[in-house]
PDB file of C-alpha atoms in Angstrom:
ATOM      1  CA  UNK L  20      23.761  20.615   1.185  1.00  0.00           C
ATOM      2  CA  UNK L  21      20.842  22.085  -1.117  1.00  0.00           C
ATOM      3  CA  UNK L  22      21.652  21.081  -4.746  1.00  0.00           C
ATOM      4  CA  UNK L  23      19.924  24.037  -6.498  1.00  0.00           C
ATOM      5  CA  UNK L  24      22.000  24.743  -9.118  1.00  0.00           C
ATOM      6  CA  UNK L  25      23.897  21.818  -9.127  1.00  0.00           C
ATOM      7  CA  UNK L  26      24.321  19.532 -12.210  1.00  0.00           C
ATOM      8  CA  UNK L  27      22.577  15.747 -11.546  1.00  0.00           C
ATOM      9  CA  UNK L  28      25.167  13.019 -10.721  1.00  0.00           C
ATOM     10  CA  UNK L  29      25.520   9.566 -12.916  1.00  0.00           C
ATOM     11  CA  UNK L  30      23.101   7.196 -12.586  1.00  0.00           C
ATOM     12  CA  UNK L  31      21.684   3.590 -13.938  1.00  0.00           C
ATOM     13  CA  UNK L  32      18.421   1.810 -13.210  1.00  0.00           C
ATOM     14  CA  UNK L  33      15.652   0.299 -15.081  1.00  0.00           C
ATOM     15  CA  UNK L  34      12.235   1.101 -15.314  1.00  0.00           C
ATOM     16  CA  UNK L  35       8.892  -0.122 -15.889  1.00  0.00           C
ATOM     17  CA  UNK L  36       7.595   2.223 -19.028  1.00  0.00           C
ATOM     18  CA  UNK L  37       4.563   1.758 -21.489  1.00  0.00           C
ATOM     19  CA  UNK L  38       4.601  -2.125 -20.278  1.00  0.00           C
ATOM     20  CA  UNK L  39       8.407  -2.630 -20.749  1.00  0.00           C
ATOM     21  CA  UNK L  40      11.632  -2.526 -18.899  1.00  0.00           C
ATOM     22  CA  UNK L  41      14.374  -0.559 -19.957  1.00  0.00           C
ATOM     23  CA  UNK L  42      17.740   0.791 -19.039  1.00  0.00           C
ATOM     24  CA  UNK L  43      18.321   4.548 -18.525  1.00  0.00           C
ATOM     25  CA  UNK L  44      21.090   6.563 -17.409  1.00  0.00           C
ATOM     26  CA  UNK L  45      21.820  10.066 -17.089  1.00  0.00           C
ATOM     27  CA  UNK L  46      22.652  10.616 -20.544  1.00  0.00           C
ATOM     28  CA  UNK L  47      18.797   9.659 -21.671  1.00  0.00           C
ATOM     29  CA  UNK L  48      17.709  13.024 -19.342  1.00  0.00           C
ATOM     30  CA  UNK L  49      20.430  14.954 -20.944  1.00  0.00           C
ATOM     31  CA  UNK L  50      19.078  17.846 -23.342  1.00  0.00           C
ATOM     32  CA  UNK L  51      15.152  17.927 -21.927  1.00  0.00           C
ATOM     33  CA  UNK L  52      13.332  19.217 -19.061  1.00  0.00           C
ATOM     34  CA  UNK L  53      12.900  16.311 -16.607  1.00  0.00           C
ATOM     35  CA  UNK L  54      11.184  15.698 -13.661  1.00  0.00           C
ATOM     36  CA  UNK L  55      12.186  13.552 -10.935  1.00  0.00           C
ATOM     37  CA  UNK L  56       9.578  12.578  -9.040  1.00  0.00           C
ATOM     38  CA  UNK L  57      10.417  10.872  -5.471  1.00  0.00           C
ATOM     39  CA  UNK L  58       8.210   8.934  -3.179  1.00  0.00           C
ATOM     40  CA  UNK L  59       8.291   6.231  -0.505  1.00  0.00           C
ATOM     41  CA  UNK L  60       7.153   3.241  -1.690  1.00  0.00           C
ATOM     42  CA  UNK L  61       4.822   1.361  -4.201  1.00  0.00           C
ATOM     43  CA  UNK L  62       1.296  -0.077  -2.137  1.00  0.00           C
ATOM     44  CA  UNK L  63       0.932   3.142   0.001  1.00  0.00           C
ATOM     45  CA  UNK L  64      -1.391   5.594   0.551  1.00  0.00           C
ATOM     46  CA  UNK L  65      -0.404   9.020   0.006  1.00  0.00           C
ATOM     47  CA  UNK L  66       1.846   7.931  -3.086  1.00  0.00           C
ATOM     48  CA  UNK L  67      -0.358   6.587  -5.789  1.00  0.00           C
ATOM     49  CA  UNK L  68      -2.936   9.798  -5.238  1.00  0.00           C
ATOM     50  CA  UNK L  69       0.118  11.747  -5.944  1.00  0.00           C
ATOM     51  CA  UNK L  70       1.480   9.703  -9.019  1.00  0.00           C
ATOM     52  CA  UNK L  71      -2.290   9.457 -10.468  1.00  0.00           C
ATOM     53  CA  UNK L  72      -2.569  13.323 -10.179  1.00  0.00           C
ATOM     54  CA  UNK L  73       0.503  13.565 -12.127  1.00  0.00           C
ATOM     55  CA  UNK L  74      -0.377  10.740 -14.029  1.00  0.00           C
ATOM     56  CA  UNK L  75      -3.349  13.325 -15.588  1.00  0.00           C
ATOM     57  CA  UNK L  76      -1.296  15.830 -15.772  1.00  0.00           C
ATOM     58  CA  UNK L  77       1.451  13.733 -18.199  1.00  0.00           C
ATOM     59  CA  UNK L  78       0.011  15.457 -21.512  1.00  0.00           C
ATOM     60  CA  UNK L  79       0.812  18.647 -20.513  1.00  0.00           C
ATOM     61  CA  UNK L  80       3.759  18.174 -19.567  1.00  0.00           C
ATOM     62  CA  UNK L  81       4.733  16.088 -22.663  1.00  0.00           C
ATOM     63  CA  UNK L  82       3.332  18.870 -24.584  1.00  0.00           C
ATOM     64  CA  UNK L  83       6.500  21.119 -22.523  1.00  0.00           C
ATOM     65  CA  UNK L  84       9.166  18.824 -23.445  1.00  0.00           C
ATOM     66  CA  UNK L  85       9.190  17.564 -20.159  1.00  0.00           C
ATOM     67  CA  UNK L  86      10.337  13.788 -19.517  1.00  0.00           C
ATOM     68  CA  UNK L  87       8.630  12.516 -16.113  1.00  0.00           C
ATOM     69  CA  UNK L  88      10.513  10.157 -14.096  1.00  0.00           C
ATOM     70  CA  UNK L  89       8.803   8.557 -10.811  1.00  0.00           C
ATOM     71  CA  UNK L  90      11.855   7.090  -8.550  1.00  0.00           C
ATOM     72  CA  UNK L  91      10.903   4.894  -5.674  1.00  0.00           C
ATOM     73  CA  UNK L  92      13.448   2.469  -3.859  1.00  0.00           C
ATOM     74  CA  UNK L  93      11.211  -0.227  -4.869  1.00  0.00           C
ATOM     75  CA  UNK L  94      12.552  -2.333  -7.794  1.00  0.00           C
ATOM     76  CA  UNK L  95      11.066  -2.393 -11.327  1.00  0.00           C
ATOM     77  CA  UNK L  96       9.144  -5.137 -10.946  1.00  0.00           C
ATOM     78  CA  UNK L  97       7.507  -4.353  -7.627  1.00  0.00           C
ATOM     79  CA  UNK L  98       6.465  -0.868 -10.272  1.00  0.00           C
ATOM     80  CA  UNK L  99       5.071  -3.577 -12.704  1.00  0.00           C
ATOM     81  CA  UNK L 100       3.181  -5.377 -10.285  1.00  0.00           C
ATOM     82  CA  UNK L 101       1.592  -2.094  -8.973  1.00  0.00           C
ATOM     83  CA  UNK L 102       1.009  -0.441 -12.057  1.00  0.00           C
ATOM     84  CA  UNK L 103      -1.377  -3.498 -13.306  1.00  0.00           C
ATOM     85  CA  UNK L 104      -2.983  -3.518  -9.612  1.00  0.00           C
ATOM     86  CA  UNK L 105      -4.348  -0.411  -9.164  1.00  0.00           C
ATOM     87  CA  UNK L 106      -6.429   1.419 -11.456  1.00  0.00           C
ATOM     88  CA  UNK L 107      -5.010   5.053 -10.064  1.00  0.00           C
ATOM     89  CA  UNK L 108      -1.258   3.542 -11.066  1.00  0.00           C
ATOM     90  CA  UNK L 109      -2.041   1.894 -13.826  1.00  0.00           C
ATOM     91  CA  UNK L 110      -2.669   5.669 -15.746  1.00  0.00           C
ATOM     92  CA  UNK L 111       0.891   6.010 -15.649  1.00  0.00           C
ATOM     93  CA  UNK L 112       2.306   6.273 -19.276  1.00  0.00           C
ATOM     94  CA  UNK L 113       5.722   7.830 -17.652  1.00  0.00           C
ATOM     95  CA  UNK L 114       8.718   6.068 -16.220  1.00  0.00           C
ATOM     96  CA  UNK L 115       8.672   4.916 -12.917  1.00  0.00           C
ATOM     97  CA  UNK L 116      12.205   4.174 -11.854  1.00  0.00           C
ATOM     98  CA  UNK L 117      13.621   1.391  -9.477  1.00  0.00           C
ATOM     99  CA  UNK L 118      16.197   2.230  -7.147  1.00  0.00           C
ATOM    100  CA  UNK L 119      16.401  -0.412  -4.824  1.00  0.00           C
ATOM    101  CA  UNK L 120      20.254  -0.063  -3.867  1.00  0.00           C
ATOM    102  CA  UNK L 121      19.186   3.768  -3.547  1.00  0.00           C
ATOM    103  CA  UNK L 122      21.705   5.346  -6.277  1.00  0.00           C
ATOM    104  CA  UNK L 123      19.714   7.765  -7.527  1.00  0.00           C
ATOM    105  CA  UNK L 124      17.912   8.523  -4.315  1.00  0.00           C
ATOM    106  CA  UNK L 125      21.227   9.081  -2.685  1.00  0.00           C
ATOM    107  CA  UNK L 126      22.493  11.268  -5.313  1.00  0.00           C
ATOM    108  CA  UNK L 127      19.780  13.941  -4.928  1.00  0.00           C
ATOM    109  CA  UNK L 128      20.214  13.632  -1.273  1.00  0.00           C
ATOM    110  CA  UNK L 129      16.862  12.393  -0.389  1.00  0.00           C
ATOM    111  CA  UNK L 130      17.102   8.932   0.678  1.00  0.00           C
ATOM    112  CA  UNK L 131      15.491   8.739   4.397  1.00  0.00           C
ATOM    113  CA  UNK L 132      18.739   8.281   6.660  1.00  0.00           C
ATOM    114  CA  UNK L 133      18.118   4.610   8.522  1.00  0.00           C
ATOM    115  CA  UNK L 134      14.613   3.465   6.860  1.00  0.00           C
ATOM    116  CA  UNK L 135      15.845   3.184   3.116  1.00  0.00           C
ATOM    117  CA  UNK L 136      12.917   5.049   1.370  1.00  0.00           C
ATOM    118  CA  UNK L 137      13.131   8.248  -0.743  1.00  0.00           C
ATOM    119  CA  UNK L 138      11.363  11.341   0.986  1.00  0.00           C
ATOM    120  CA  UNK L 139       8.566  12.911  -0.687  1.00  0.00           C
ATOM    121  CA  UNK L 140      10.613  15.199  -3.194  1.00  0.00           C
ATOM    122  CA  UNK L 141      10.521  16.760  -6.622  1.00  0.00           C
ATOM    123  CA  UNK L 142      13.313  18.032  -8.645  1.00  0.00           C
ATOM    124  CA  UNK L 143      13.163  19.559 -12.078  1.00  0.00           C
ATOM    125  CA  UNK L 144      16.232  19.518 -14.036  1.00  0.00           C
ATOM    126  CA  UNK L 145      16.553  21.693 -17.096  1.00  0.00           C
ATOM    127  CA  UNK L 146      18.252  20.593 -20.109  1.00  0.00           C
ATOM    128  CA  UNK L 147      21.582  20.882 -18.950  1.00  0.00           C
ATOM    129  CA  UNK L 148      21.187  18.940 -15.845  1.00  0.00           C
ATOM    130  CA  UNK L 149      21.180  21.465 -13.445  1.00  0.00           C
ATOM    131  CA  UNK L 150      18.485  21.534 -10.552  1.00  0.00           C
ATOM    132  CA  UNK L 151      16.189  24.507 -11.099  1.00  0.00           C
ATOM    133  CA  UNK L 152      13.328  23.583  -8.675  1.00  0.00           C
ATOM    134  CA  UNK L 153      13.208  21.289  -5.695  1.00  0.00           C
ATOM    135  CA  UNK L 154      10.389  20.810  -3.509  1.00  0.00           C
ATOM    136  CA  UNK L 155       9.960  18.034  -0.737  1.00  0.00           C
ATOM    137  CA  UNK L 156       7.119  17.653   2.186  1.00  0.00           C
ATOM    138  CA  UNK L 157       6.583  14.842   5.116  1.00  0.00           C
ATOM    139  CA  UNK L 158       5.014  11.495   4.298  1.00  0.00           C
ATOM    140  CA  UNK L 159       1.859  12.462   4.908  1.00  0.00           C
ATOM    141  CA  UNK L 160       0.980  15.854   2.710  1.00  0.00           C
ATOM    142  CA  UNK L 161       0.860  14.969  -1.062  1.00  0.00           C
ATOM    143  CA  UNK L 162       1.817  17.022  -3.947  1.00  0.00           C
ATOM    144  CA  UNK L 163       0.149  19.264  -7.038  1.00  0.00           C
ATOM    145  CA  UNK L 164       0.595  18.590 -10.106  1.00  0.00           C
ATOM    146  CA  UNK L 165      -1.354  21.546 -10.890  1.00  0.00           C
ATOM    147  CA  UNK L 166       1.372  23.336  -8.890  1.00  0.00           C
ATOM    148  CA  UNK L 167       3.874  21.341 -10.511  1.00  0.00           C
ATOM    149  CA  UNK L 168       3.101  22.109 -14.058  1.00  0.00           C
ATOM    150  CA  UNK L 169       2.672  26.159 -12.880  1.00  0.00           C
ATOM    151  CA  UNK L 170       6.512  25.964 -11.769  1.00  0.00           C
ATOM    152  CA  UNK L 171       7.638  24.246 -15.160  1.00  0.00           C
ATOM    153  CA  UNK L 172       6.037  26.775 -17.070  1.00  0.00           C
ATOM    154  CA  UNK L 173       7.502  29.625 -14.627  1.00  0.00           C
ATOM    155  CA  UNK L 174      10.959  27.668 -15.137  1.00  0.00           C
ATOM    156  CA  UNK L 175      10.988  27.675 -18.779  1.00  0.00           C
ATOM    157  CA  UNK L 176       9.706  31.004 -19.126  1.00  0.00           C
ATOM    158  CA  UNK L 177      12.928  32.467 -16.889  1.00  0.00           C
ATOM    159  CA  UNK L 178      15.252  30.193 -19.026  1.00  0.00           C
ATOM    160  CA  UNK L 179      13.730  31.824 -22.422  1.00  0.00           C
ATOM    161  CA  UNK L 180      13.699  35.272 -21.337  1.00  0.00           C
ATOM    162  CA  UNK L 181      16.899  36.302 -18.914  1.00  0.00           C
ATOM    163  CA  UNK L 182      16.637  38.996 -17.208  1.00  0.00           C
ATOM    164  CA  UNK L 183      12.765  38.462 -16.644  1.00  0.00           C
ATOM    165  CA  UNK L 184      11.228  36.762 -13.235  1.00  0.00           C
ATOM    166  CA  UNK L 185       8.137  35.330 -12.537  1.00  0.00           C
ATOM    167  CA  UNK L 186       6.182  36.657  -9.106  1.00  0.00           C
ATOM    168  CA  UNK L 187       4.303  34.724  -6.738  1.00  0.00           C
ATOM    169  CA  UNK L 188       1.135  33.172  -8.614  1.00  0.00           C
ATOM    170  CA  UNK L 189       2.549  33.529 -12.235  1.00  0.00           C
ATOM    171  CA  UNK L 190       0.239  32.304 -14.702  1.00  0.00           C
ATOM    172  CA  UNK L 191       1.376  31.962 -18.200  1.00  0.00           C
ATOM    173  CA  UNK L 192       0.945  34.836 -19.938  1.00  0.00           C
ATOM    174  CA  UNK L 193       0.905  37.024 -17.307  1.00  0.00           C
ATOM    175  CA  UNK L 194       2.974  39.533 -16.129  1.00  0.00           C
ATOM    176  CA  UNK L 195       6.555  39.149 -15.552  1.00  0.00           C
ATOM    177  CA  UNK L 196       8.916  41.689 -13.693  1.00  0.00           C
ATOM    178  CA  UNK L 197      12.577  42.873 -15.269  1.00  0.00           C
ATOM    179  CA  UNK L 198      14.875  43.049 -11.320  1.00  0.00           C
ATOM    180  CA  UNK L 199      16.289  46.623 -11.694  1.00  0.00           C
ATOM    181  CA  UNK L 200      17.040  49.468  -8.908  1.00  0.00           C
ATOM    182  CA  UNK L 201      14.123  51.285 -10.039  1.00  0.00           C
ATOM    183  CA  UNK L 202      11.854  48.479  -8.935  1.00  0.00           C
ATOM    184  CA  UNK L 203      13.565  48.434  -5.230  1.00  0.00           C
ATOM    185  CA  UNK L 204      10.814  49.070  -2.363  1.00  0.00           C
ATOM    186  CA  UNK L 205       8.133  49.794  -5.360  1.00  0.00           C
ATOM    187  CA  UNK L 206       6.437  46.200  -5.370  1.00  0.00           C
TER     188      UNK L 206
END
């Protein structure tokens, strides 16, 4: 089943954030942009060159209104322990969920059927919980945050101006395009 355009199910973990653990549940994402960032597991290889790009990119997307959530199936403290051993990790000033019974990585339908890790996956959620952008790749070709932050901005942009689309390569501030009959066969 895709869940574009589906509303995010229930969920409650704890996660290692700004040194602490705390509780979240659905309701915390409700009202913001949100990213849910999935990945395999903590002490990898592809994963912390993926969290550290995002990591640099968590300004920005602060700056958007955009709550960042890393979800692993590892638990919180197995995020603790990796956050203060590596120096690429230990950037992270977002929330890096644990999942270890897989809730949350089950309910976006990305939990690796028989090994019990999350696939490589992002999802961005707009404020009412619906699924506006997923994308998800093999274990072994990381992700842009560049990219990432290009499709947020794209995504807001569409949700403050209906009726307006961004084409391939929108840049913000560029050129958007109203769908009508007229445009039909003209692009």
């Amino acid at each position: 089943m895709n869940l574009m355009n589906t509303r995010i199910k229930p969920f409650r973990a704890t996660a290692f954030h700004n040194g602490e653990f705390v509780d979240l549940t659905e309701a915390d994402v409700a009202g913001k942009w949100a990213i849910f960032f999935f990945y395999p597991a903590d002490f990898s290889f592809v994963c912390p060159t993926e969290l550290g790009d995002l990591a640099d990119h968590y300004d920005e997307l602060n700056s958007l209104g955009v709550k960042v959530y890393a979800v692993s199936t590892d638990t919180h403290f197995v995020h603790k322990a990796w956050h203060e051993a590596s120096e690429e990790v230990g950037k992270i000033r977002y929330y890096m969920l644990g999942d270890p019974a897989g809730e949350i990585t089950n309910n976006f339908e990305n939990m690796r059927e028989g090994v019990g890790l999350a696939d490589r996956a992002t999802y961005l959620v707009d404020p009412s919980g619906t699924i506006v952008y997923i994308e998800c790749s093999c274990e072994g070709i990381g992700r842009s945050a560049d990219e990432l932050v290009r499709k947020v901005k794209a995504a807001q942009y569409i949700a403050a101006h209906p009726g307006e689309v961004c084409p391939a390569k929108w840049e913000e501030g560029a050129d958007t395009l109203t769908p009508s009959l007229d445009l039909v066969g003209k692009i």
